[in-house]
Coordinates of C-alpha atoms in Angstrom, one line a residue:
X1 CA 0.0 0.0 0.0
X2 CA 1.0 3.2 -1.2
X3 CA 1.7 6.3 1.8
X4 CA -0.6 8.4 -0.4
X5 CA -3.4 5.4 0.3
X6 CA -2.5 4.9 3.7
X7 CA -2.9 8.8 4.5
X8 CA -6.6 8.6 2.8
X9 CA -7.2 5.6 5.1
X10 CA -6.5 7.4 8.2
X11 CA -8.1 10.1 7.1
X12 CA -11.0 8.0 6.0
X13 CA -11.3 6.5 9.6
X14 CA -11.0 9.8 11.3
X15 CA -13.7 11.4 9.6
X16 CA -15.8 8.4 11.2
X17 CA -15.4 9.2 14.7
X18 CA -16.9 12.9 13.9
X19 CA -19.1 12.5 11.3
X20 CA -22.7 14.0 11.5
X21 CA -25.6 11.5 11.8
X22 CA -28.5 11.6 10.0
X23 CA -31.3 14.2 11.5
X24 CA -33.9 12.2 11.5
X25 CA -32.5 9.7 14.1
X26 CA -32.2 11.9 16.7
X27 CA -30.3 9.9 19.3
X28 CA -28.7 11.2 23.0
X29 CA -24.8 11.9 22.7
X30 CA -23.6 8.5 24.2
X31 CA -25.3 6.6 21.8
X32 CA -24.0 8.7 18.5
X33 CA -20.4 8.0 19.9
X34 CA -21.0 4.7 20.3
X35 CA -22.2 4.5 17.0
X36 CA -19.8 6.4 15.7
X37 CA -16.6 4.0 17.8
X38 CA -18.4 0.9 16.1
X39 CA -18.0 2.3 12.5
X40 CA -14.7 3.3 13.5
X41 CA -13.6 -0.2 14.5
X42 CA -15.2 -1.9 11.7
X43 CA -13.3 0.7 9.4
X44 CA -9.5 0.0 11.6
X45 CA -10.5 -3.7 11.6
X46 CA -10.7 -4.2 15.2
X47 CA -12.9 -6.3 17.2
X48 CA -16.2 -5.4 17.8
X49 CA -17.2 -4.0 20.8
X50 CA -20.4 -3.8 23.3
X51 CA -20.5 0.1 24.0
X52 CA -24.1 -0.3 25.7
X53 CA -23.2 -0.5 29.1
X54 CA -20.3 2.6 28.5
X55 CA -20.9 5.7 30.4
X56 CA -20.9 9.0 28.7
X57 CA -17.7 10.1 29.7
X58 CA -16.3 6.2 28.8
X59 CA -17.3 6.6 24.9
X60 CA -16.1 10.1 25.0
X61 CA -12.3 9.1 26.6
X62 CA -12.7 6.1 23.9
X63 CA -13.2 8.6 20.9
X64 CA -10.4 11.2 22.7
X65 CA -7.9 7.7 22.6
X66 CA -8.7 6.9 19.1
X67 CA -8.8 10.6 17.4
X68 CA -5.3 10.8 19.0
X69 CA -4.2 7.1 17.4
X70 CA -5.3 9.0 13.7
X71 CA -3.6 12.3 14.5
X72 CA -0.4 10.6 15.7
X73 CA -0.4 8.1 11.9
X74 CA -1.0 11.0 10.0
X75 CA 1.9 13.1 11.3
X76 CA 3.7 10.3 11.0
X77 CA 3.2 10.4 7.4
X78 CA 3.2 14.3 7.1
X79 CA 6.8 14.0 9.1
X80 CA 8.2 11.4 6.6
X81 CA 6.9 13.5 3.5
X82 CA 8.4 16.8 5.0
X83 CA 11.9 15.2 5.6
X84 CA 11.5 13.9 1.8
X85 CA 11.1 17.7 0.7
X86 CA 12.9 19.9 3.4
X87 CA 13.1 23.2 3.3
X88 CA 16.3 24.6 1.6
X89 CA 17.3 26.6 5.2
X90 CA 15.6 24.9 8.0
X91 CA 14.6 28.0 10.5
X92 CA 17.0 29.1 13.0
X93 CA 16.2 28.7 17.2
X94 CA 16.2 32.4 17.0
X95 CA 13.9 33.2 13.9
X96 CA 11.3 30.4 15.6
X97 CA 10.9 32.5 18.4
X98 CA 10.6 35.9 17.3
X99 CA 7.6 35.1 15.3
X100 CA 4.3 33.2 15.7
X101 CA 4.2 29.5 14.0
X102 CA 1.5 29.9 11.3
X103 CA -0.3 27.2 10.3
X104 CA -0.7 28.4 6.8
X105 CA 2.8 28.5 6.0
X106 CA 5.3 26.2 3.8
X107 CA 5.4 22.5 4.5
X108 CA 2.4 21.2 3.9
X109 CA 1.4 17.7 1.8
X110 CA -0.2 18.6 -1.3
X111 CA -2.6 15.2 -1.1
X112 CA -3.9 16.9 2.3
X113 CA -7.0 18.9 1.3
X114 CA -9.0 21.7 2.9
X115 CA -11.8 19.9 4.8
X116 CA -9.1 17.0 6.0
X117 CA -7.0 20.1 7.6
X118 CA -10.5 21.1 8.9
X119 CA -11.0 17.2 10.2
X120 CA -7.5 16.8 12.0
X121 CA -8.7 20.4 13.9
X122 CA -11.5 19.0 15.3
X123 CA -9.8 15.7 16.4
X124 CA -7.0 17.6 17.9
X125 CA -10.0 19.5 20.3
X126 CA -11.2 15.9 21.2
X127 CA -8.4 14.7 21.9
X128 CA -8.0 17.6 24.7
X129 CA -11.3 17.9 25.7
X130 CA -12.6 14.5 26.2
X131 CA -9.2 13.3 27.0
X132 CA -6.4 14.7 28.8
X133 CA -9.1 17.8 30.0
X134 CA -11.1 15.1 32.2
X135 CA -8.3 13.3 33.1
X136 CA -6.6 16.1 34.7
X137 CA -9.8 17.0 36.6
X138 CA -10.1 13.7 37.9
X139 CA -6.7 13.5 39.2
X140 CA -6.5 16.8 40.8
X141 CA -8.3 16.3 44.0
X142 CA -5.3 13.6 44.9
X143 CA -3.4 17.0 45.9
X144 CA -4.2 19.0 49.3
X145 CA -5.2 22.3 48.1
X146 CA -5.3 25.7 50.2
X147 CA -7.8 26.1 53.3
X148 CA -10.2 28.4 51.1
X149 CA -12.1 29.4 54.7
X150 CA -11.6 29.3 58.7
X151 CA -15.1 27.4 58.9
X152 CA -15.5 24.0 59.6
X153 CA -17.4 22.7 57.1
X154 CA -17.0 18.9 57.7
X155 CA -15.1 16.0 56.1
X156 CA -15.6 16.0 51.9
X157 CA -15.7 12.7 50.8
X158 CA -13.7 12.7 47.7
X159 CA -13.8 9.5 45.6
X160 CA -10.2 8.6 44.3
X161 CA -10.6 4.6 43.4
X162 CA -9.5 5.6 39.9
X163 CA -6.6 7.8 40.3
X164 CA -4.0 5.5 39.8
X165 CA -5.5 4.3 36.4
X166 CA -5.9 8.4 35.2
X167 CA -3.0 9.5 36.3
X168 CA -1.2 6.3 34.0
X169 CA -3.4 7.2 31.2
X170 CA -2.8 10.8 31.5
X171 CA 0.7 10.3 31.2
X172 CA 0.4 8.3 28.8
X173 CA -1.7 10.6 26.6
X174 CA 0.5 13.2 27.6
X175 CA 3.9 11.8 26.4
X176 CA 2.1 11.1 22.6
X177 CA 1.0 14.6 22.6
X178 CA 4.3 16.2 23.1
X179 CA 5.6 13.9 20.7
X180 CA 4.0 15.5 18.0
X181 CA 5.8 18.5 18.8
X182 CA 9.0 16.7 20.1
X183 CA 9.2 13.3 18.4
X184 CA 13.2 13.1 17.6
X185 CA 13.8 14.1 21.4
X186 CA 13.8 17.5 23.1
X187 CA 17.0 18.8 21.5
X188 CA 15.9 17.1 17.7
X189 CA 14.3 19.2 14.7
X190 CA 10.4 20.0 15.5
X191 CA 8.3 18.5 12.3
X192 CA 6.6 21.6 10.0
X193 CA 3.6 19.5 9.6
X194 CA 0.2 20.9 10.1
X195 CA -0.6 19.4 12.7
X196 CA 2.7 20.5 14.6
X197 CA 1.6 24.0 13.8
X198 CA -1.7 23.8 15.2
X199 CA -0.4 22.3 18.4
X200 CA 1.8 25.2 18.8
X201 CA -0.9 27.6 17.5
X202 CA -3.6 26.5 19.7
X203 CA -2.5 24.8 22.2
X204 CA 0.4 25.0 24.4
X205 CA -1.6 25.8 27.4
X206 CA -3.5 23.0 26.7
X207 CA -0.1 21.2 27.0
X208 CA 1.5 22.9 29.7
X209 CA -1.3 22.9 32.1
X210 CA -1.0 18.9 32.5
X211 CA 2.6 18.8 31.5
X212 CA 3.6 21.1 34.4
X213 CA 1.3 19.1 36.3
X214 CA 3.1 15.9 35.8
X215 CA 6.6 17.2 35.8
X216 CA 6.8 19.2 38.6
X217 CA 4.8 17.4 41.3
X218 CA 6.9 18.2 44.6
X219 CA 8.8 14.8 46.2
X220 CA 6.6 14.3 49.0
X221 CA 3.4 14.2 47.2
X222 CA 4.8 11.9 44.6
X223 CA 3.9 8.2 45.4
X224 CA 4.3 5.2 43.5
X225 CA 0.7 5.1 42.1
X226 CA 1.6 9.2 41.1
X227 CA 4.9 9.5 40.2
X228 CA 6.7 12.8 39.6
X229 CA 7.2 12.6 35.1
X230 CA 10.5 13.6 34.8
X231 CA 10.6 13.6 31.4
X232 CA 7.8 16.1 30.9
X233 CA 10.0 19.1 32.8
X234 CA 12.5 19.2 29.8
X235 CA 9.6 18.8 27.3
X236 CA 8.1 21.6 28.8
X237 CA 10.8 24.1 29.5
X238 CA 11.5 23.2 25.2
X239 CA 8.2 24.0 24.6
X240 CA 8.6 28.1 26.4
X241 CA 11.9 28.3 24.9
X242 CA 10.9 28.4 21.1
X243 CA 7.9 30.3 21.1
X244 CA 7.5 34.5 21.6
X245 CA 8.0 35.5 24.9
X246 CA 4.0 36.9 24.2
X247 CA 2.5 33.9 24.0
X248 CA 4.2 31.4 26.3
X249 CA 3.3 34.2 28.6
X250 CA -0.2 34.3 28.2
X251 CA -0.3 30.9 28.2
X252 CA 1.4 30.5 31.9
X253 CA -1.0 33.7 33.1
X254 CA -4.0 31.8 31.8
X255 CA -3.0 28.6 33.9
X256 CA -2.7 31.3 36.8
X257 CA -6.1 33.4 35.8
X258 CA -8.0 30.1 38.1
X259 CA -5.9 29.0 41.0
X260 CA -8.6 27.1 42.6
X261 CA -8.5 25.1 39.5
X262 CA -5.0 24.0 40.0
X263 CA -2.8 22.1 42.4
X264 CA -0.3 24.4 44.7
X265 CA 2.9 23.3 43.1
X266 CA 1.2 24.0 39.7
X267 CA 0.6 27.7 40.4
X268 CA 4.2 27.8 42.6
X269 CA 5.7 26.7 39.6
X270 CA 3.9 28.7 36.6
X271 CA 4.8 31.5 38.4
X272 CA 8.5 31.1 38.6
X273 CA 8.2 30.0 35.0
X274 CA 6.4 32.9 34.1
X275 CA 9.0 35.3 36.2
X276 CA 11.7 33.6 34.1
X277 CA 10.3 34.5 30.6
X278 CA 10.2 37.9 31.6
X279 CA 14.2 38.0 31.6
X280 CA 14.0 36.7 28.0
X281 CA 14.9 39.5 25.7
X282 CA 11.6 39.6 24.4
X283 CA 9.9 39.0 28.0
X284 CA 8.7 42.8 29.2
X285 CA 7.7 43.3 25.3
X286 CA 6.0 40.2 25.4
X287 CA 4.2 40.7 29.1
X288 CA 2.6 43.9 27.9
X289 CA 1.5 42.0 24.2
X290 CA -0.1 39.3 26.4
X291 CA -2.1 41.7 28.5
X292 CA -2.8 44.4 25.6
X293 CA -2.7 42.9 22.3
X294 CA -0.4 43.2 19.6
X295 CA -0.5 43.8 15.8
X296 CA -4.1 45.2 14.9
X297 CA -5.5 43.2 17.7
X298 CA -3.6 46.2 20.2
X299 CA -6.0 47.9 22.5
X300 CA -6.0 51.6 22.8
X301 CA -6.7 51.9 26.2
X302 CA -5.1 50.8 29.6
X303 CA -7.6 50.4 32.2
X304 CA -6.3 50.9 35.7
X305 CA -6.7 47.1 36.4
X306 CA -4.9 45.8 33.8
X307 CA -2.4 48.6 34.2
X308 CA -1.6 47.1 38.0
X309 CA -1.2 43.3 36.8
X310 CA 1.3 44.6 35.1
X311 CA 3.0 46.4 37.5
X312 CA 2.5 43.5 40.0
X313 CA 4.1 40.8 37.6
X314 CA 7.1 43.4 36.8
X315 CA 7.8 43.9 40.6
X316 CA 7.2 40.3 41.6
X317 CA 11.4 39.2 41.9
X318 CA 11.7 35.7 41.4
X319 CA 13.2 34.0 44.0
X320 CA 15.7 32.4 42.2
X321 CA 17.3 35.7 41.5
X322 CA 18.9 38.6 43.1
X323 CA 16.9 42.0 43.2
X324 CA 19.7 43.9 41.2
X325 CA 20.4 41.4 38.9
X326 CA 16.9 41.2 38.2
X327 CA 16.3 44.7 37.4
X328 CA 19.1 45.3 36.1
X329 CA 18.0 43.2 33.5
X330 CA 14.1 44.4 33.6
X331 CA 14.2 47.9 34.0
X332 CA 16.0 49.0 30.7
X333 CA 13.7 47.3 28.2
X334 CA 10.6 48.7 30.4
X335 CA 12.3 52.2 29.7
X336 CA 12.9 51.3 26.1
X337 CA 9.2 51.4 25.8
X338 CA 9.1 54.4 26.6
X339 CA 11.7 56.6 25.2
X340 CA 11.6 54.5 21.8
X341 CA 11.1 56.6 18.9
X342 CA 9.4 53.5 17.0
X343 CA 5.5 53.1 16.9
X344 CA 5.3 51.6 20.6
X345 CA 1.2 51.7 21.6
X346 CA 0.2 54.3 24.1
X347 CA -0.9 51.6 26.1
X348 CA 2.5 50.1 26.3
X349 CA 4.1 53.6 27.3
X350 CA 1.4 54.2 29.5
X351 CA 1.9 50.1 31.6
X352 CA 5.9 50.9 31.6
X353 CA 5.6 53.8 33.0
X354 CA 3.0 52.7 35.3
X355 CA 5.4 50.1 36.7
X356 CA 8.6 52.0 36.9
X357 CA 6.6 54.3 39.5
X358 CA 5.9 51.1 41.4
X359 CA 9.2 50.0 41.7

């Protein structure tokens, strides 16, 4: 079999487990996965299997587990095709992080048409909503979380029978995901494939959220049933290193935007990350991009609120670091903003100056 046919046939099978059913069978969402998982398996040439006692959430983590199997074939043929037909001057580490990845730009197979591009989108979403999304949430009561009020409310019964088994499957899931980004190793060449593009395009936070998770869970929380993942913390800290300072640092503040949502070491942790890629030397550029816009998308305005999370994030010295050293480094660009003669937004002048009064 041809790669050309082999593509179509992945393609083919994907389309199945997100195709739309015929109106006139209305049917409740279980049972149009289910439907949908059995067409699948027929179409993969697996076994045939009783989804009639499956949950909801079961046929949706089954669809989440096979949308990623399609997505990870297919880049494995969109990877091969690309090496076949490099670029003549691969980008530099550099020129990958000043800009953002399009997912329109050079690279792409030919054979892949419009509506498939469209199809490995909306499998990409399953895979994080119905998969590692749930997974995560399910997990995350395991860890003690902050005493939210002085009053005794009584014991909460929290149900953790399954942890062990989502926490393996998490990590599981989460290890295929980054190797769409990373699959030669965290120092090897990232793939220019679409669906590389779209991972970095739409979702790192997506990634980093369980990644950081995983990788960082402090030594005497970790267990044997919920390790610490090593090997997500240099995936991870990849991951913020070739992207714009702008959006690695939205992604960490949107992470932070819901700490209830998230374990302690998770927010202890995206906050020194987030301290560190202000000392990149697109970091205080990038801060104010991720809290204002940038491009045409630039807001006019600085509202008083936004104008102090800026100046609180500027201030905030990581701990890692000496004060001086620290701004030292900061304080210059922030001034740059200001006395630049180059078309900086007022509402960049306006959040630099703001801060350098705070500090």
């Amino acid at each position: 079999m041809s790669r050309s046919q082999e593509l179509a046939n992945y393609l083919d099978a994907g389309a199945l487990l997100i195709h739309t059913e015929d109106a006139s069978k209305p049917a409740d969402l279980r049972s149009i996965l289910s439907s949908r998982l059995l067409q699948y398996r027929l179409r993969v040439g697996f076994p045939a299997h009783d989804y009639a006692t499956s949950s909801l959430d079961e046929v949706q983590q089954e669809t989440a587990l096979e949308a990623l199997d399609v997505i990870e074939h297919v880049q494995q043929i969109l990877d091969e095709d690309a090496g076949l037909n490099p670029p003549l001057r691969p980008p530099t580490e550099e020129e990958t992080a000043s800009r953002r990845l399009q997912e329109d730009t050079p690279g792409e197979m030919p054979r892949v048409g419009t509506r498939d591009l469209m199809q490995l989108r909306t499998l990409l979403s399953i895979v994080f909503k119905w998969g590692t999304e749930p997974l995560l949430a399910r997990i995350q009561p395991a860890w003690p979380g902050k005493q939210t009020s002085s009053v005794y409310r009584g014991p909460k019964l929290i149900d953790l029978t399954n942890t062990p088994e989502d926490y393996a499957l998490l990590v599981s899931l989460m290890k295929r995901l980054f190797a769409l980004v990373f699959p030669r190793g965290v120092q090897g060449t990232i793939p220019q494939t679409f669906i590389t593009k779209t991972v970095l395009t739409r979702y790192v936070t997506e990634l980093l959220k369980p990644g950081i998770t995983l990788g960082w869970v402090p030594k005497n929380l970790s267990s044997e049933a919920m390790p610490v993942i090593d090997e997500l913390r240099p995936l991870a800290m990849r991951l913020l290193s070739i992207l714009p300072a702008s959006q690695t640092i939205a992604s960490l503040g949107a992470i932070l935007s819901n700490p209830s949502a998230i374990a302690p070491h998770v927010q202890r942790t995206c906050g020194s990350l987030l301290s560190r890629q202000l000392l990149r030397p697109d970091g205080v550029h990038g801060l104010f991009a991720a809290i204002f816009g940038e491009g045409e998308q630039v807001q006019d305005d600085a509202p008083l609120e936004k104008l102090e999370h800026v100046a609180r994030i500027l201030t905030a010295v990581p701990a890692t670091i000496k004060p001086e050293e620290y701004y030292t480094t900061v304080a210059p660009r922030i001034l740059d903003l200001i006395s630049s003669e180059e078309n900086v937004p007022p509402a960049y002048r306006r959040a630099a100056a703001f801060s350098l009064a705070r500090m």
